[in-house]
Short mmCIF file of C-alpha atoms in Angstrom, two decimals:
data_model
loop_
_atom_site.label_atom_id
_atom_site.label_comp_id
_atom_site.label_asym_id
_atom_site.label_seq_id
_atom_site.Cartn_x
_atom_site.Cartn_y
_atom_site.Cartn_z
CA UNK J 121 -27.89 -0.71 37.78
CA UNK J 122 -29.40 -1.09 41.36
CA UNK J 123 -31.22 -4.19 42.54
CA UNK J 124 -34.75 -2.40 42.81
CA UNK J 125 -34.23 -1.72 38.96
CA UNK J 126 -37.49 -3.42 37.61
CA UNK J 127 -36.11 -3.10 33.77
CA UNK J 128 -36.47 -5.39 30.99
CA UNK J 129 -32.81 -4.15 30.65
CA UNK J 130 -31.83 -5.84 34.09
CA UNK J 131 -34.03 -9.02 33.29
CA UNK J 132 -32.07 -9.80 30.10
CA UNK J 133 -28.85 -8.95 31.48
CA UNK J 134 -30.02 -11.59 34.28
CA UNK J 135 -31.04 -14.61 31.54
CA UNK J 136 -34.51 -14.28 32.71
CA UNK J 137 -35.44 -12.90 29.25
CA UNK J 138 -33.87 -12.72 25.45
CA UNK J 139 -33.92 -9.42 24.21
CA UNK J 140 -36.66 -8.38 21.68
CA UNK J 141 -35.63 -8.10 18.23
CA UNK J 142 -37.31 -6.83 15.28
CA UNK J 143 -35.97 -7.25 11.95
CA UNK J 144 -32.04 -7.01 12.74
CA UNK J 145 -32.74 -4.49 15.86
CA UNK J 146 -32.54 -6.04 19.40
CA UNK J 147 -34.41 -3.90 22.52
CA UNK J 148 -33.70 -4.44 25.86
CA UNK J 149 -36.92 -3.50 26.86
CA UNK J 150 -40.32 -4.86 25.61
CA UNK J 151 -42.41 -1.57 26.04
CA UNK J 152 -42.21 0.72 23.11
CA UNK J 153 -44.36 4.50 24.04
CA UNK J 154 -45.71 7.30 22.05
CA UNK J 155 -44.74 10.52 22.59
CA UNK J 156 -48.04 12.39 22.34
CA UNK J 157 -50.35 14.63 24.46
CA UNK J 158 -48.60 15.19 27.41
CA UNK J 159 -49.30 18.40 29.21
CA UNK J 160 -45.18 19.52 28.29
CA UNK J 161 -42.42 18.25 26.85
CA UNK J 162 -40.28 17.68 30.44
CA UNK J 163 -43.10 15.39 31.62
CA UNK J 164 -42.63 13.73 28.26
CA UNK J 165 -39.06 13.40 28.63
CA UNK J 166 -39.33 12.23 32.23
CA UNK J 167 -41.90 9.77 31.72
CA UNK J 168 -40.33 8.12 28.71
CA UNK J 169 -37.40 7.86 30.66
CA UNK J 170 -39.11 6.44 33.73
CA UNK J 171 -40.93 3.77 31.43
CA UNK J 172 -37.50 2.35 30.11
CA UNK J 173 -38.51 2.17 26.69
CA UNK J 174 -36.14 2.47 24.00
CA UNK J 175 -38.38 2.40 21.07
CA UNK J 176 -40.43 5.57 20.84
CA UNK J 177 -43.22 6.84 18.37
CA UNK J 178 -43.42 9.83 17.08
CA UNK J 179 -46.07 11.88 14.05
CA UNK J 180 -45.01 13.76 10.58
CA UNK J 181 -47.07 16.87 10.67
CA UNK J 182 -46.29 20.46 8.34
CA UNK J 183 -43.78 22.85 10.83
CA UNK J 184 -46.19 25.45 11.99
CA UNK J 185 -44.53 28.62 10.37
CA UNK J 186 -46.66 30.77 12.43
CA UNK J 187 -45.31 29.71 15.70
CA UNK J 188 -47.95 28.83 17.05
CA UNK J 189 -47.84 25.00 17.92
CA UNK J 190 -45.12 23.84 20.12
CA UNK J 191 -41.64 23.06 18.54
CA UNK J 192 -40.42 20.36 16.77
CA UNK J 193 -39.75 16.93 19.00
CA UNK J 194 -36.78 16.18 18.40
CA UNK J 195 -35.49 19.27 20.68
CA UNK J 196 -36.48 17.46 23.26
CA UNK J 197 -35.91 13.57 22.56
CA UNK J 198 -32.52 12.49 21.20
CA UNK J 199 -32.45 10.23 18.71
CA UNK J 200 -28.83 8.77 20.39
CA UNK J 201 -30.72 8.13 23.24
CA UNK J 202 -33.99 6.58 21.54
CA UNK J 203 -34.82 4.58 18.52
CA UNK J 204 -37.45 6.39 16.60
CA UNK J 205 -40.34 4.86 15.02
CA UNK J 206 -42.32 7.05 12.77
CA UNK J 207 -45.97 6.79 12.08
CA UNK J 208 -48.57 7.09 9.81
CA UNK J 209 -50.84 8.11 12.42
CA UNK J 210 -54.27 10.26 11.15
CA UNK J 211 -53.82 8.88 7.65
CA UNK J 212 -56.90 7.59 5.92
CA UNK J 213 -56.15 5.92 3.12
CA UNK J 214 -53.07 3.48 1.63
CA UNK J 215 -51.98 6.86 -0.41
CA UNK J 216 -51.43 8.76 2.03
CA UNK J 217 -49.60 6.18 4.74
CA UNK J 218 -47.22 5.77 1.65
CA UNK J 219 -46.71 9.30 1.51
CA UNK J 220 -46.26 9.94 5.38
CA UNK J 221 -43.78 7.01 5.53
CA UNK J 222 -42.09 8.48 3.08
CA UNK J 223 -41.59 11.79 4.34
CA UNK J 224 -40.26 10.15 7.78
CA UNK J 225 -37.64 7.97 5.92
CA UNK J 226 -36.19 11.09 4.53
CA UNK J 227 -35.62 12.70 8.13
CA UNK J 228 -32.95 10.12 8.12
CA UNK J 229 -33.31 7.98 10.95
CA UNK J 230 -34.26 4.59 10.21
CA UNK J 231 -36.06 2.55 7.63
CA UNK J 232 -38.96 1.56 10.30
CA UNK J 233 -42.25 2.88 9.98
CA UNK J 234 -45.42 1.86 12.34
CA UNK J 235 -47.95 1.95 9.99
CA UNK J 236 -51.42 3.13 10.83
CA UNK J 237 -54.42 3.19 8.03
CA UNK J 238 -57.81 4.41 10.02
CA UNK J 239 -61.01 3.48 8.63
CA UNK J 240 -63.22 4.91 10.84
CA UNK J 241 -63.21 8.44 12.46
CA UNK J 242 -65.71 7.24 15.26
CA UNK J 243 -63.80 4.03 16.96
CA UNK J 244 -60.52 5.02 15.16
CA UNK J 245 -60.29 1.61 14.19
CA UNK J 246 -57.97 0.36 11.18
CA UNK J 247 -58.58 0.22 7.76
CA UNK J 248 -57.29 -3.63 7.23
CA UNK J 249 -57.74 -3.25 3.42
CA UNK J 250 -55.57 -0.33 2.74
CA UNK J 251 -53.37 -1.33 5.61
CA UNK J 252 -52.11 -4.31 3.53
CA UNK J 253 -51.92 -2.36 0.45
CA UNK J 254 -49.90 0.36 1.93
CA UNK J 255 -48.04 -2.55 3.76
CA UNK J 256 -47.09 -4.44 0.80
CA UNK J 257 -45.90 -1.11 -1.34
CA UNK J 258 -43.72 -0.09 2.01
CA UNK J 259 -42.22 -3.48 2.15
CA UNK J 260 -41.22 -3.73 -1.56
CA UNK J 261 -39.74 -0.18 -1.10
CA UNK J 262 -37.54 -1.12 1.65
CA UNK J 263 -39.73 -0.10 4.44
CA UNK J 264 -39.92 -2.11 8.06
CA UNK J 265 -43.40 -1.87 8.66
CA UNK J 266 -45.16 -2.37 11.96
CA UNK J 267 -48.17 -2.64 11.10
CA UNK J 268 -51.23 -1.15 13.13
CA UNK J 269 -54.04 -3.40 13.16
CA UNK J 270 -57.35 -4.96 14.86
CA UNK J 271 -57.60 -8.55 16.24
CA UNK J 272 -58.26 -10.54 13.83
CA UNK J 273 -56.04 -12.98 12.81
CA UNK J 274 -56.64 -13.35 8.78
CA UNK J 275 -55.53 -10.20 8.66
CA UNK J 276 -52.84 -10.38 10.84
CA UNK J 277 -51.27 -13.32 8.42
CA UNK J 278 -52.17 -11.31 5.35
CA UNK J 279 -49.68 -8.18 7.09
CA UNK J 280 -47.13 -10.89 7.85
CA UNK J 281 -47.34 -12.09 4.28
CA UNK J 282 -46.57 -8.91 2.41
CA UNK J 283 -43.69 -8.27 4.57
CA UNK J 284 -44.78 -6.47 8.17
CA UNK J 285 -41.65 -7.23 10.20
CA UNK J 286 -43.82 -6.88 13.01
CA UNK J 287 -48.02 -7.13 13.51
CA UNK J 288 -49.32 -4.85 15.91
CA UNK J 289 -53.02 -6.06 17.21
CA UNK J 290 -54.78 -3.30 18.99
CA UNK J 291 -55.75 -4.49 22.49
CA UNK J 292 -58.56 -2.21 22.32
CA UNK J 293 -59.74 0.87 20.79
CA UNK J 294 -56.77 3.79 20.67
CA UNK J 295 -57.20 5.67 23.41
CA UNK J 296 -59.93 3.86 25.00
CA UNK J 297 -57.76 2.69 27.99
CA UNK J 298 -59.90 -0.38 27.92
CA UNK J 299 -57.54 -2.98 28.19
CA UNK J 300 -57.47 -6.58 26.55
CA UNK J 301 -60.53 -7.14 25.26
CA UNK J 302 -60.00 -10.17 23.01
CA UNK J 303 -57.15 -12.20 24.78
CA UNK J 304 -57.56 -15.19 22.67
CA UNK J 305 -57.31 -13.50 19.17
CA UNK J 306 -54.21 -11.75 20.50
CA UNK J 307 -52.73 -15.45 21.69
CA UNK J 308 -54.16 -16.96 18.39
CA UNK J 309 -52.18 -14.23 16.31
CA UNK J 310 -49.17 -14.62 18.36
CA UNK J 311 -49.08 -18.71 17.88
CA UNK J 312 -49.29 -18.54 13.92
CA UNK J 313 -47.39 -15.76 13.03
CA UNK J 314 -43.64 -15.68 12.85
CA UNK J 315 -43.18 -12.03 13.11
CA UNK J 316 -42.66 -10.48 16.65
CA UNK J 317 -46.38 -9.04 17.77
CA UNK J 318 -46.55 -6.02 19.76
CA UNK J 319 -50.16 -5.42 20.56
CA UNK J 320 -50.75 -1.64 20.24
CA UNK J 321 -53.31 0.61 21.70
CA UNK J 322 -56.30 0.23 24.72
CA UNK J 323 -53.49 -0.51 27.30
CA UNK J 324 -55.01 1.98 30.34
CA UNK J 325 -53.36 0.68 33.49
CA UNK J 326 -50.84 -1.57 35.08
CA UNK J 327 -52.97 -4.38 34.84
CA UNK J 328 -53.72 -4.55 31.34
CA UNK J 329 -50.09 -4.35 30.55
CA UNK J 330 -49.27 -7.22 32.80
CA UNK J 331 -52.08 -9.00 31.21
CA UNK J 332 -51.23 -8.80 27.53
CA UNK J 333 -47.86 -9.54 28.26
CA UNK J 334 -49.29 -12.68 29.98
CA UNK J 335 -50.88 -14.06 26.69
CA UNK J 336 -47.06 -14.43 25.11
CA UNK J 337 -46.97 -11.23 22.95
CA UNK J 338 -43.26 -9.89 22.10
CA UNK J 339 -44.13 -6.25 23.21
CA UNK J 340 -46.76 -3.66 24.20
CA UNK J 341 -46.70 -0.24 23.08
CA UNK J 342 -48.99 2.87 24.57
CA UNK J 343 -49.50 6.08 24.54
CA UNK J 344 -52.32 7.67 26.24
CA UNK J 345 -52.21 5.36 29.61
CA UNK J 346 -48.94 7.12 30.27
CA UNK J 347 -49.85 10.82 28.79
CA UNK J 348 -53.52 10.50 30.07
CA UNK J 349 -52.49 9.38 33.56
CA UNK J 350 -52.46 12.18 36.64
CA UNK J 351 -49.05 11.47 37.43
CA UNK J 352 -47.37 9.91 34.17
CA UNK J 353 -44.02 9.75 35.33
CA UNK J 354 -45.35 7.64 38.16
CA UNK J 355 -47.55 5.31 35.74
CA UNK J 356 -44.37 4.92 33.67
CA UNK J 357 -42.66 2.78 36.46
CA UNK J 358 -45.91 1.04 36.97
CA UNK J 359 -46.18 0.00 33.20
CA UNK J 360 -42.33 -0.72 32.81
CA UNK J 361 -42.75 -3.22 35.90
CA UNK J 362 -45.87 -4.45 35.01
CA UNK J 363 -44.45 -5.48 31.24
CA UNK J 364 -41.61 -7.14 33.10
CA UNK J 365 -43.68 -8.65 34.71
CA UNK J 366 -46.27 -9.81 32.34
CA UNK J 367 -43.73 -11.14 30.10
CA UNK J 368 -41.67 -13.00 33.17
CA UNK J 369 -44.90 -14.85 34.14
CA UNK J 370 -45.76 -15.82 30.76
CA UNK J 371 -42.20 -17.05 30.58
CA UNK J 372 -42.24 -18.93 33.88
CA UNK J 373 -45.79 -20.92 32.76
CA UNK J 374 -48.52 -20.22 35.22
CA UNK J 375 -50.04 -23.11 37.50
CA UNK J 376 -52.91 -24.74 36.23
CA UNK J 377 -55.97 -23.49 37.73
CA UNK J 378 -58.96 -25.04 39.15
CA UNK J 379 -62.32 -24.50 40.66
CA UNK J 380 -61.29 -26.67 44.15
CA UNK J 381 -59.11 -25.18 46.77
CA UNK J 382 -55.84 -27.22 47.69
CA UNK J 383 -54.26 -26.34 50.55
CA UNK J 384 -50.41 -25.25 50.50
CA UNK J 385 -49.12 -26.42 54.12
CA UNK J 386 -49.28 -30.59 55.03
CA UNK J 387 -52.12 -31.92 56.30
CA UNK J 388 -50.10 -34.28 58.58
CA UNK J 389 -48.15 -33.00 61.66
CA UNK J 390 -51.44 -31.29 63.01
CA UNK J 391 -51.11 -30.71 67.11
CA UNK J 392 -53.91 -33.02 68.86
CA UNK Y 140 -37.96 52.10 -5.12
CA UNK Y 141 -38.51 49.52 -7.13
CA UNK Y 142 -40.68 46.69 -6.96
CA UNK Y 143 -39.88 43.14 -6.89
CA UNK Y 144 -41.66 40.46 -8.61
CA UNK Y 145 -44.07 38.40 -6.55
CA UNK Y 146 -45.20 34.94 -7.59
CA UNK Y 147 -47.71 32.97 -5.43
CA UNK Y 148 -46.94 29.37 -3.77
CA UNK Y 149 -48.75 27.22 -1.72
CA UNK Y 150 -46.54 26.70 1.81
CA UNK Y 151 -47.97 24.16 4.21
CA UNK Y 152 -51.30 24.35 2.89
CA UNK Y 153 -51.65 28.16 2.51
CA UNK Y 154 -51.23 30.63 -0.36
CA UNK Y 155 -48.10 32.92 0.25
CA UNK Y 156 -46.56 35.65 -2.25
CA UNK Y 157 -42.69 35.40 -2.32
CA UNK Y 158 -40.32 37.11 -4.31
CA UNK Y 159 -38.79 35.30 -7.45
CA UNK Y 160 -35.98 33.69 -7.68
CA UNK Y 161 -35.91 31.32 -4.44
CA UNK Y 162 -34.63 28.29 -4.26
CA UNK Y 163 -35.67 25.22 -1.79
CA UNK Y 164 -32.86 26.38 0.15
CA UNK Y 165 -33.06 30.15 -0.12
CA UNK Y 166 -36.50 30.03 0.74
CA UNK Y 167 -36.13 28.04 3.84
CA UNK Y 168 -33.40 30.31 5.18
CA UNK Y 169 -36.10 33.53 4.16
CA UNK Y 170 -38.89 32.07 6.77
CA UNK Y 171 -35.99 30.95 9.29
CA UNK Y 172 -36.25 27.26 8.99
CA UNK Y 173 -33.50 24.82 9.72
CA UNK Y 174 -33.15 22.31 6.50
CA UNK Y 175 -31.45 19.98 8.67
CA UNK Y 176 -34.41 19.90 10.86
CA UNK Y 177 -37.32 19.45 8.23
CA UNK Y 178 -38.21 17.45 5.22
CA UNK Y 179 -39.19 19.04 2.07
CA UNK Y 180 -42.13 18.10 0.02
CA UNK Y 181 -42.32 19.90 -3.58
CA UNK Y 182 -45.05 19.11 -5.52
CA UNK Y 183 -45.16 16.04 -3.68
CA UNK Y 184 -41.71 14.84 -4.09
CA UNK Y 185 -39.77 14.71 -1.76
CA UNK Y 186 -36.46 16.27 -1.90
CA UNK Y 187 -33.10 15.20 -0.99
CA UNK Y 188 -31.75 17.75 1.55
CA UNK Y 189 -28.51 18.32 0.14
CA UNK Y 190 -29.83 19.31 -3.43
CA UNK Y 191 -32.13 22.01 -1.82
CA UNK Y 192 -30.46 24.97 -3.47
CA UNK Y 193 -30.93 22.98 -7.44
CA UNK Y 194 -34.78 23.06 -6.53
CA UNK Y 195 -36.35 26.65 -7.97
CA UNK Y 196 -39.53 27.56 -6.48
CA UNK Y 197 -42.14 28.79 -9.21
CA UNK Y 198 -45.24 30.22 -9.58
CA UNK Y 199 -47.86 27.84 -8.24
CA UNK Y 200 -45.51 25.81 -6.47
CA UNK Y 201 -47.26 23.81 -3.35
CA UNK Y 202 -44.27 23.07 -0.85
CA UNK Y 203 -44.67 21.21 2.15
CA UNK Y 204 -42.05 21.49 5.07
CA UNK Y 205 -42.32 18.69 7.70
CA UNK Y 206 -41.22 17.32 11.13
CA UNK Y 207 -41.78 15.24 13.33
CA UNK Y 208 -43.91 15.81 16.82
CA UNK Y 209 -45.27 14.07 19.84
CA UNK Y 210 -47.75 11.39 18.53
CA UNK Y 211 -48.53 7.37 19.08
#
């Protein structure tokens, strides 16, 4: 590892962070990425690599038998190399999430799923309802569930309740690349619940990765900033620095601020 | 010649006529599918890969062969 290595990998191995575990697993690195819409499958691969991430999303959707749609993932991510999450992704109701999760557990990988109920075509945003009752069926089947949700806390305990190992607040809409638009709720959710939280979704640059990482969250996970981006490869090492360094500020406790400027050299031993 | 009987299935959401008498397994390796690769939905259950070939596929059946791609 070389010293301009900005990894979470190189901060743990330092002691300036504990790994991130979820339910058994530890991660060296506290970004987690999807693996959708980029322009090809290299860019993919070299961006996800770039972003240090060792948790990686990926959708269950029919093999096109036509040929027609680009191959199956997996030819071009490893699962040696990364730990696959599944998800539930496009699923409308608790029925269905069952049913997707299902169909990933039987590809053999792992027993996590990130599970994602939308209620509303529009703003994409989750169904909380059936997201607990699909929730609470996974868990009692076995299931990790990281559960896909919005900001609001209630809901966030109710997930943790029926057995979420993790609770994933959205930072903003999926896709919108808006950024942290409810920083309290996201700090209020990460004081009360036990479970690691990995806010999920509206990340769109640097700065809003550095910033969620700030309020205390375990993790961040995104998609589109890195896919979406003109160079994503580049915007990977931005977003894997920037979640180092989020979570390394948070960890060092920031200066109290205040509305009067104090100066920072002494005010005595001033030349006449 | 003479002709082989067709039944109708639903594959991935459309109607296909096959010839009788495939298994899971047989009928995979007929439209050049790994079964390693994919996971196998018959009338919504889900089969275990390595019991494929005890699965006969009948008239009506709706199959569903997944994988998994690029998503968030």
């Amino acid at each position: 590892m070389t010293t301009t290595d900005l990894g979470a990998t190189a901060e743990v191995s330092k002691g300036l962070d504990s790994p991130l575990e979820i339910a058994g697993v530890t991660f060296t690195s506290r970004l987690i990425v999807g693996t959708g819409k980029y322009t090809t499958n290299q860019i993919m691969v070299d961006a996800i690599r770039a972003s240090g991430a060792e948790m990686v999303t990926v959708a269950v959707r029919r093999v096109d038998l036509d040929r027609t749609r680009e191959e199956a993932i997996l030819h071009h991510l490893s699962p040696e190399e990364f730990f696959l999450l599944a998800n539930t992704a496009g699923c409308h109701t608790a029925e269905d999430a069952i049913r997707y999760a299902r169909l990933a557990r039987a590809a053999g990988f792992n027993e996590f799923v990130k599970l994602e109920v939308i209620g509303d075509e529009e703003t994409l945003l989750p169904d909380v309802r059936a997201t607990i009752e699909a929730a609470q069926t996974l868990a009692d089947e076995g299931f990790k569930v990281m559960a896909y949700t919005n900001d609001d806390l209630i809901t966030a305990l109710r997930l943790e309740d029926v057995g979420c190992v993790a609770v994933m607040p959205l930072a903003s809409p999926i896709g919108s690349g808006l950024g942290v638009v409810n920083p309290y709720f996201i700090r209020e959710i990460k004081r009360r619940l036990e479970v690691p939280i990995i806010v999920d979704a509206g990340v769109g640059t640097a700065s809003d990765a550095c910033l969620t990482m700030e309020q205390g969250v375990d993790g961040v996970l995104m998609n589109t900033a890195l896919a979406a981006a003109k160079d994503p490869v580049r915007m990977a090492h931005a977003m894997k620095a920037a979640t180092v360094s989020g979570r390394l500020a948070f960890l060092a406790g920031r200066m109290k601020s205040r509305e009067i400027a104090v100066p920072s050299s002494p005010k005595v031993g001033m030349l006449d | 010649m003479s002709s082989t009987e067709h039944i109708q299935v639903r594959l991935n959401g459309k109607d296909r006529d096959i010839t009788f008498g495939h298994t899971v397994q047989s009928l995979l390796e007929a439209i050049e599918i790994n079964p390693l690769a994919v996971v196998v939905e018959l009338n919504k259950q889900i089969l275990d890969r390595d019991r494929y070939s005890d699965f006969d596929i009948r008239e009506g059946d709706m199959i569903e062969v997944v994988h998994f791609v690029g998503g968030g």
